[in-house]
Amino acid sequence: MNAGEQLRAEKKTHRLIQLLIGLTGYGTALALLVGSGVGASSWNVLAEGLAHRSGLTFRMATNLIALVVLVFWIPLRELPGLGTVFNVVLVGTTADVAAHLIPAPATLVQQLTHYSLGLVLFAFFDALYLGARFGSGPRDGLMTGAIRVTDQPLWKVRTSIEVIVVAIGWVLGGTVGAGTLILALAAGPLVQAFLHHTTVPLRIDNPPASTAH
């Protein structure tokens, strides 16, 4: 659906609440993953590597990557929506706030607990906001567009993108930890599993059959 169709579709209140909860939860999950110290996400590795090679700040490198990813939306025919805008506004802000509120882990057990919880919540809230069907953020849009164009399952497309991004980030000088590799391999299957339960069904999914005259 394009942005207009997303806004005209039914269950708007339900979907909007789900979108907001999903994005704020997603930002919180990112804070848990980063704070655990077990390993950054693949896109953080890429941003770190780009910043290292270019002299840009981490935030500037992150924003530049988001802009480049949006360019790839064009050949993939991916359409932005309200979720695209809210993703840019809410995820980073929520992650920053959560990072200040969540106590830093003091032991290895606490680190692993933060990481494990962050991994599950990362996949769940990613699926929750995508399931609201208001459009995706820049990086998730790359995934959903590739799924539509290639007709491959979500887990395979997501895992392929994560592995490629990690590899490029590592070549550029980004830091790859054990948690980075686990996240790259596990995120796709987890998001796909959660989407079965979080995607809001709409009438557009089952259009009425045409009647012959």
Coordinates of C-alpha atoms in Angstrom, one line a residue:
M1 CA 0.0 0.0 0.0
N2 CA 1.1 3.6 -0.6
A3 CA 0.9 6.2 2.1
G4 CA -2.7 7.2 1.2
E5 CA -3.9 3.6 1.2
Q6 CA -2.2 2.9 4.5
L7 CA -4.1 5.9 6.1
R8 CA -7.4 4.9 4.5
A9 CA -7.3 1.3 5.5
E10 CA -9.4 0.1 8.4
K11 CA -8.3 -0.4 12.1
K12 CA -6.4 2.9 12.1
T13 CA -6.5 3.4 15.8
H14 CA -5.4 -0.1 16.5
R15 CA -2.6 0.0 13.9
L16 CA -1.4 3.4 15.1
I17 CA -1.1 2.3 18.7
Q18 CA 0.7 -0.9 17.5
L19 CA 3.1 1.2 15.4
L20 CA 4.0 3.5 18.3
I21 CA 4.5 0.7 20.8
G22 CA 6.5 -1.2 18.2
L23 CA 8.9 1.6 17.4
T24 CA 9.5 2.7 21.1
G25 CA 10.0 -1.0 22.0
Y26 CA 12.4 -1.4 19.1
G27 CA 14.5 1.6 20.3
T28 CA 14.6 0.1 23.8
A29 CA 15.7 -3.2 22.4
L30 CA 18.6 -1.5 20.5
A31 CA 19.7 0.2 23.8
L32 CA 19.8 -3.2 25.5
L33 CA 21.8 -4.7 22.7
V34 CA 24.3 -1.9 22.6
G35 CA 24.5 -1.7 26.4
S36 CA 25.2 -5.4 26.7
G37 CA 28.6 -5.0 25.1
V38 CA 28.3 -8.4 23.5
G39 CA 28.1 -7.1 20.0
A40 CA 26.5 -4.3 18.0
S41 CA 23.9 -4.8 15.3
S42 CA 25.1 -5.2 11.7
W43 CA 24.1 -1.6 10.7
N44 CA 25.9 -0.2 13.7
V45 CA 29.0 -2.1 12.6
L46 CA 28.7 -0.6 9.1
A47 CA 28.2 2.9 10.5
E48 CA 31.2 2.5 12.8
G49 CA 33.3 1.3 9.8
L50 CA 32.2 4.1 7.6
A51 CA 32.9 6.7 10.3
H52 CA 36.4 5.2 10.8
R53 CA 37.2 5.4 7.1
S54 CA 35.6 8.7 6.3
G55 CA 36.2 10.8 9.4
L56 CA 32.4 11.4 9.8
T57 CA 30.8 11.1 13.3
F58 CA 28.9 7.9 14.1
R59 CA 25.6 9.8 13.9
M60 CA 26.5 11.4 10.6
A61 CA 27.6 8.0 9.2
T62 CA 24.3 6.5 10.4
N63 CA 22.2 9.2 8.7
L64 CA 24.2 8.9 5.5
I65 CA 23.7 5.1 5.3
A66 CA 19.9 5.7 5.9
L67 CA 19.9 8.1 2.9
V68 CA 21.7 5.7 0.7
V69 CA 19.4 2.9 1.6
L70 CA 16.4 5.1 0.7
V71 CA 17.9 5.5 -2.8
F72 CA 17.7 1.7 -3.2
W73 CA 14.0 1.8 -2.4
I74 CA 13.5 3.3 -5.9
P75 CA 14.4 0.2 -8.0
L76 CA 12.8 -2.0 -5.3
R77 CA 9.5 0.0 -5.7
E78 CA 9.2 0.3 -1.9
L79 CA 6.7 2.9 -0.8
P80 CA 7.2 5.1 2.3
G81 CA 4.5 5.7 4.8
L82 CA 3.7 7.1 8.3
G83 CA 5.8 4.4 9.8
T84 CA 8.8 5.5 7.8
V85 CA 8.7 9.0 9.3
F86 CA 7.9 7.8 12.8
N87 CA 10.8 5.3 12.6
V88 CA 13.3 8.1 11.9
V89 CA 11.9 10.2 14.7
L90 CA 11.2 7.7 17.4
V91 CA 13.7 4.8 17.3
G92 CA 16.9 6.9 17.9
T93 CA 15.3 9.1 20.5
T94 CA 13.9 6.1 22.4
A95 CA 17.2 4.3 22.2
D96 CA 19.0 7.4 23.7
V97 CA 16.4 7.7 26.5
A98 CA 16.5 4.0 27.3
A99 CA 20.3 3.9 27.4
H100 CA 20.2 6.5 30.2
L101 CA 17.5 4.7 32.1
I102 CA 18.6 1.0 31.9
P103 CA 21.4 0.2 34.4
A104 CA 24.6 -0.9 32.8
P105 CA 25.4 -4.6 33.2
A106 CA 28.1 -5.2 35.8
T107 CA 28.7 -8.9 35.3
L108 CA 29.0 -11.3 32.4
V109 CA 25.7 -12.9 33.4
Q110 CA 24.0 -9.5 33.3
Q111 CA 25.6 -8.7 29.9
L112 CA 24.2 -12.0 28.5
T113 CA 20.8 -11.3 30.0
H114 CA 20.7 -7.9 28.5
Y115 CA 21.7 -9.2 25.1
S116 CA 19.3 -12.2 25.1
L117 CA 16.4 -10.0 26.2
G118 CA 17.4 -7.3 23.6
L119 CA 17.6 -9.9 20.8
V120 CA 14.1 -11.3 21.4
L121 CA 12.6 -7.8 21.9
F122 CA 14.4 -6.5 18.9
A123 CA 12.8 -9.1 16.6
F124 CA 9.4 -8.9 18.4
F125 CA 9.0 -5.1 18.2
D126 CA 10.4 -5.0 14.7
A127 CA 7.6 -7.4 13.7
L128 CA 5.1 -5.4 15.8
Y129 CA 5.7 -2.1 14.0
L130 CA 5.9 -3.8 10.6
G131 CA 2.7 -5.6 11.3
A132 CA 0.9 -2.3 11.8
R133 CA 1.2 -1.8 8.0
F134 CA 2.1 1.9 8.0
G135 CA 5.3 1.4 6.1
S136 CA 8.8 0.5 7.2
G137 CA 11.9 2.4 8.2
P138 CA 14.8 2.9 5.8
R139 CA 16.6 -0.4 6.6
D140 CA 13.5 -2.6 6.9
G141 CA 12.2 -1.1 3.7
L142 CA 15.2 -2.6 2.0
M143 CA 14.2 -6.0 3.3
T144 CA 10.5 -5.7 2.4
G145 CA 11.3 -4.4 -1.0
A146 CA 13.7 -7.2 -1.7
I147 CA 11.2 -9.8 -0.5
R148 CA 8.6 -8.5 -3.0
V149 CA 11.0 -8.3 -5.9
T150 CA 12.8 -11.7 -5.3
D151 CA 9.7 -13.6 -3.9
Q152 CA 12.0 -15.1 -1.3
P153 CA 11.0 -15.8 2.3
L154 CA 11.6 -13.1 4.9
W155 CA 14.2 -15.0 6.9
K156 CA 16.4 -15.7 3.9
V157 CA 16.3 -12.1 2.6
R158 CA 16.8 -10.6 6.1
T159 CA 19.7 -12.9 6.9
S160 CA 21.4 -12.2 3.5
I161 CA 21.2 -8.4 4.1
E162 CA 22.5 -8.7 7.6
V163 CA 25.5 -10.8 6.6
I164 CA 26.4 -8.5 3.7
V165 CA 26.1 -5.4 5.9
V166 CA 28.3 -7.0 8.6
A167 CA 30.9 -8.0 6.1
I168 CA 31.1 -4.5 4.6
G169 CA 31.2 -2.9 8.0
W170 CA 34.0 -5.3 9.1
V171 CA 36.1 -4.6 6.0
L172 CA 35.7 -0.9 6.6
G173 CA 37.0 -1.3 10.2
G174 CA 33.8 -1.8 12.2
T175 CA 33.9 -4.0 15.4
V176 CA 32.2 -7.4 15.1
G177 CA 31.4 -9.3 18.2
A178 CA 29.9 -12.7 18.9
G179 CA 26.5 -11.0 19.5
T180 CA 26.7 -9.3 16.1
L181 CA 27.0 -12.6 14.3
I182 CA 24.2 -14.2 16.4
L183 CA 21.9 -11.2 15.7
A184 CA 22.7 -11.3 11.9
L185 CA 21.7 -15.0 11.7
A186 CA 18.8 -15.0 14.2
A187 CA 17.0 -11.8 13.4
G188 CA 15.4 -12.9 10.2
P189 CA 13.9 -16.2 11.4
L190 CA 12.6 -14.5 14.6
V191 CA 11.0 -11.6 12.8
Q192 CA 9.3 -13.9 10.4
A193 CA 8.0 -16.1 13.2
F194 CA 6.6 -13.0 15.1
L195 CA 5.1 -11.5 12.0
H196 CA 2.6 -14.4 11.8
H197 CA 1.1 -13.1 15.0
T198 CA 1.6 -9.3 14.8
T199 CA 0.4 -8.5 11.2
V200 CA -2.9 -6.8 11.3
P201 CA -5.3 -8.4 8.9
L202 CA -7.1 -6.0 6.4
R203 CA -9.9 -6.4 3.9
I204 CA -7.4 -5.7 1.1
D205 CA -5.8 -9.1 1.9
N206 CA -8.9 -10.9 0.7
P207 CA -10.5 -8.9 -2.1
P208 CA -14.0 -10.0 -3.1
A209 CA -14.0 -12.4 -6.1
S210 CA -15.3 -10.9 -9.3
T211 CA -18.7 -11.9 -10.4
A212 CA -19.2 -13.1 -14.0
H213 CA -22.1 -11.7 -15.9

